[in-house]
Coordinates of C-alpha atoms and ligand atoms in Angstrom, one line a residue:
M1 CA 0.0 0.0 0.0
A2 CA 1.0 3.6 -0.2
S3 CA 2.4 5.2 3.0
P4 CA -0.3 5.7 5.6
R5 CA -1.2 9.4 6.0
I6 CA -1.3 10.9 9.4
L7 CA -2.4 14.3 10.5
A8 CA -0.6 15.5 13.7
F9 CA -1.4 18.5 15.8
A10 CA -1.6 19.7 19.4
G11 CA -4.7 21.1 21.1
S12 CA -2.9 24.3 21.9
T13 CA -2.2 27.4 20.0
R14 CA 0.5 28.7 22.4
A15 CA 3.9 29.4 20.8
D16 CA 5.9 27.6 23.5
S17 CA 3.3 24.8 23.9
F18 CA 4.7 21.7 25.6
N19 CA 2.1 19.7 23.6
K20 CA 3.5 21.1 20.3
K21 CA 6.9 19.8 21.4
L22 CA 5.5 16.4 22.3
I23 CA 3.5 16.0 19.0
K24 CA 6.7 16.7 17.1
I25 CA 8.4 13.7 18.7
A26 CA 5.6 11.4 17.8
A27 CA 5.2 12.8 14.3
E28 CA 8.9 12.4 13.5
A29 CA 8.8 8.8 14.8
A30 CA 5.8 8.0 12.6
R31 CA 7.5 9.6 9.6
A32 CA 10.7 7.5 10.3
A33 CA 8.4 4.4 10.4
G34 CA 7.2 5.2 6.8
A35 CA 4.1 7.3 7.3
E36 CA 3.4 10.4 5.4
V37 CA 2.9 12.9 8.3
T38 CA 1.4 16.4 8.1
L39 CA 2.2 18.3 11.2
I40 CA -0.1 21.4 11.6
D41 CA -0.5 24.2 14.2
L42 CA -4.1 25.0 15.1
R43 CA -3.0 28.6 15.3
D44 CA -2.9 28.6 11.5
Y45 CA -6.6 27.6 11.4
P46 CA -8.2 30.3 13.6
M47 CA -11.9 29.5 14.0
P48 CA -14.6 31.6 15.6
L49 CA -16.4 29.9 18.5
Y50 CA -19.0 27.6 17.1
D51 CA -22.3 29.5 16.7
G52 CA -25.3 27.9 15.0
D53 CA -26.5 31.4 13.8
L54 CA -23.2 32.2 12.3
E55 CA -23.2 28.8 10.5
T56 CA -26.7 29.5 9.2
K57 CA -25.8 32.9 8.0
E58 CA -22.2 32.3 6.7
G59 CA -21.7 28.6 6.5
I60 CA -18.7 26.8 7.8
P61 CA -15.7 29.2 8.1
A62 CA -12.9 28.8 5.5
S63 CA -10.3 27.8 8.1
A64 CA -12.6 25.1 9.5
K65 CA -13.2 23.8 6.0
Q66 CA -9.4 23.7 5.4
F67 CA -8.9 21.8 8.7
K68 CA -11.7 19.4 7.9
E69 CA -10.3 18.7 4.4
L70 CA -7.0 17.9 6.0
M71 CA -8.7 15.5 8.3
I72 CA -10.6 13.9 5.4
S73 CA -7.4 13.4 3.4
H74 CA -5.5 11.6 6.3
Q75 CA -6.3 8.1 7.7
G76 CA -4.9 8.7 11.2
F77 CA -4.5 11.4 13.7
L78 CA -1.8 12.0 16.3
L79 CA -3.0 14.4 18.9
S80 CA -1.3 16.0 21.9
C81 CA -3.9 17.4 24.1
P82 CA -3.3 19.9 27.0
E83 CA -5.7 19.6 29.9
Y84 CA -7.7 22.6 31.0
N85 CA -9.7 22.3 34.2
S86 CA -9.5 18.5 34.0
S87 CA -10.7 18.3 30.4
I88 CA -10.2 19.1 26.7
T89 CA -9.1 22.6 25.7
G90 CA -11.6 24.9 24.2
V91 CA -9.6 25.3 21.0
L92 CA -9.5 21.6 20.4
K93 CA -13.2 21.1 21.2
N94 CA -14.1 24.0 19.0
A95 CA -12.1 22.6 16.1
I96 CA -13.7 19.2 16.5
D97 CA -17.2 20.8 16.7
W98 CA -16.7 22.8 13.4
A99 CA -15.2 19.7 11.7
S100 CA -18.2 17.6 12.8
R101 CA -20.6 19.9 10.9
E102 CA -22.0 18.3 7.7
A103 CA -21.6 20.2 4.5
P104 CA -24.5 19.7 1.9
G105 CA -24.1 16.2 0.3
E106 CA -21.5 15.1 2.7
T107 CA -21.6 11.8 4.7
P108 CA -22.2 12.6 8.4
L109 CA -18.9 12.9 10.4
V110 CA -16.9 12.2 7.3
C111 CA -13.6 13.4 8.7
F112 CA -13.9 11.2 11.8
K113 CA -15.6 7.9 10.9
G114 CA -13.2 5.1 10.1
K115 CA -10.2 7.1 11.3
T116 CA -7.6 5.9 13.9
A117 CA -6.0 8.1 16.5
A118 CA -3.3 8.0 19.1
L119 CA -3.3 10.4 22.0
M120 CA -0.7 12.0 24.3
S121 CA -0.6 15.0 26.6
A122 CA 1.9 17.1 28.5
S123 CA 1.3 19.4 31.5
P124 CA 3.4 21.1 34.2
G125 CA 1.2 19.3 36.7
G126 CA 1.8 15.9 38.2
L127 CA -0.7 13.9 36.1
G128 CA 0.6 15.2 32.8
G129 CA -2.9 15.9 31.5
L130 CA -4.2 12.4 31.9
R131 CA -7.7 13.5 33.0
G132 CA -8.2 15.5 29.8
L133 CA -7.3 12.5 27.7
V134 CA -10.2 10.6 29.2
H135 CA -12.6 13.2 27.7
V136 CA -10.8 13.5 24.3
R137 CA -10.9 9.7 24.0
S138 CA -14.6 9.7 24.8
I139 CA -15.5 12.5 22.4
L140 CA -13.5 11.0 19.5
G141 CA -14.8 7.5 20.1
N142 CA -18.4 8.8 20.1
I143 CA -17.9 10.3 16.6
G144 CA -16.5 7.2 15.0
V145 CA -12.7 7.4 15.6
L146 CA -10.9 4.3 16.7
V147 CA -8.7 5.6 19.5
L148 CA -5.8 3.3 20.2
P149 CA -5.5 2.1 23.8
D150 CA -1.8 3.2 24.3
Q151 CA -1.4 6.8 25.4
V152 CA 1.3 8.8 27.1
A153 CA 1.0 11.7 29.6
V154 CA 4.1 13.7 30.4
P155 CA 4.0 15.3 33.8
K156 CA 6.2 18.3 34.9
A157 CA 6.4 19.2 31.3
H158 CA 8.3 22.5 32.1
E159 CA 11.2 20.3 33.2
A160 CA 10.8 17.4 30.8
F161 CA 12.3 18.6 27.5
Q162 CA 15.9 19.1 26.3
P163 CA 16.8 22.2 24.4
D164 CA 16.8 20.1 21.2
G165 CA 13.1 19.2 21.8
S166 CA 13.6 15.6 22.9
L167 CA 12.5 14.4 26.3
K168 CA 15.1 14.1 29.0
D169 CA 13.8 10.8 30.2
P170 CA 14.8 8.2 27.5
K171 CA 11.9 5.9 28.6
Q172 CA 9.4 8.7 28.1
Q173 CA 11.0 9.6 24.7
A174 CA 10.7 6.0 23.6
A175 CA 7.1 5.7 24.8
V176 CA 6.1 8.8 22.7
E177 CA 8.0 7.6 19.7
K178 CA 6.2 4.2 20.1
L179 CA 2.8 6.0 19.8
G180 CA 3.8 7.4 16.4
V181 CA 5.3 4.1 15.2
G182 CA 2.3 2.1 16.5
L183 CA -0.2 4.3 14.7
A184 CA 1.8 4.0 11.5
A185 CA 1.9 0.2 11.8
I186 CA -1.8 -0.2 12.6
L187 CA -2.8 2.1 9.7
Q188 CA -0.6 -0.1 7.4
K189 CA -2.6 -3.1 8.5
L190 CA -6.0 -1.5 8.4
H191 CA -5.5 0.0 5.0
A192 CA -3.4 -2.7 3.4
E193 CA -5.7 -3.1 0.5
Q194 CA -5.7 0.6 -0.5
Ligands
FMN201 C1 -7.6 27.6 31.7 C2 -6.5 26.7 32.1 C3 -6.8 25.6 32.9 C4 -5.8 24.6 33.2 N1 -6.2 23.5 33.9 C5 -5.2 22.5 34.0 C6 -5.6 21.2 34.6 O1 -6.8 21.0 34.9 N2 -4.7 20.3 34.7 C7 -3.4 20.5 34.3 O2 -2.5 19.6 34.4 N3 -3.0 21.7 33.8 C8 -3.9 22.7 33.7 N4 -3.5 23.9 33.1 C9 -2.1 24.1 32.9 C10 -1.7 23.6 31.5 O3 -1.4 22.3 31.6 C11 -0.5 24.4 31.0 O4 -0.9 25.8 30.7 C12 0.1 23.8 29.7 O5 1.3 24.5 29.4 C13 -0.9 23.9 28.5 O6 -0.4 23.2 27.5 P1 0.5 23.8 26.3 O7 1.9 24.1 27.0 O8 0.6 22.8 25.3 O9 -0.1 25.1 25.8 C14 -4.5 24.8 32.8 C15 -4.2 26.0 32.1 C16 -5.1 26.9 31.7 C17 -4.8 28.1 30.9

């Protein structure tokens, strides 16, 4: 089959985001394992807060359409999700909400159904954003994404990274790389006939 296509992004728009650093590690590992990886920054797809009246008047915003098209054209997602107040960040939930809206003639949830995702998180806190991942997993699962059981949460993220972007703890580094490699491998198997 052709290389599996993976879309990778963090649920943060912050320039110095720990989750942007983390997703880069997983994305590079997936690429090294033979996947075609598109690493994006949600900051480049600014979306208004979902508003049904805005959608009725103006349709789906251009940036949300672009984001959704990217999701449609990839078979797998690598997501690094910060935890806000024990849950998903507003920016990630808003992007998912817009992407879940059906354009005329489109199959419902076209950019989610049949896709496979691997999750990770990083936080300066002691749990590494683990509680937020529970919610992200549930949301994605409910809209048709197969979310892989393996996940990694990196605690004390403000102390966890080397200046070159790798994780100081080699075991943590290997675990994050394994998420990228594992997603690439499962996509190879799932889409072997394509
Ligand atoms: C509104 C808000 C709520 C937060 N709530 C939590 C939380 O519940 N658990 C946690 O571990 N960190 C929490 N944090 C701290 C974030 O983990 C921290 O800001 C982290 O750097 C965000 O991820 P990023 O670096 O990828 O942007 C919160 C931060 C903000 C701004």
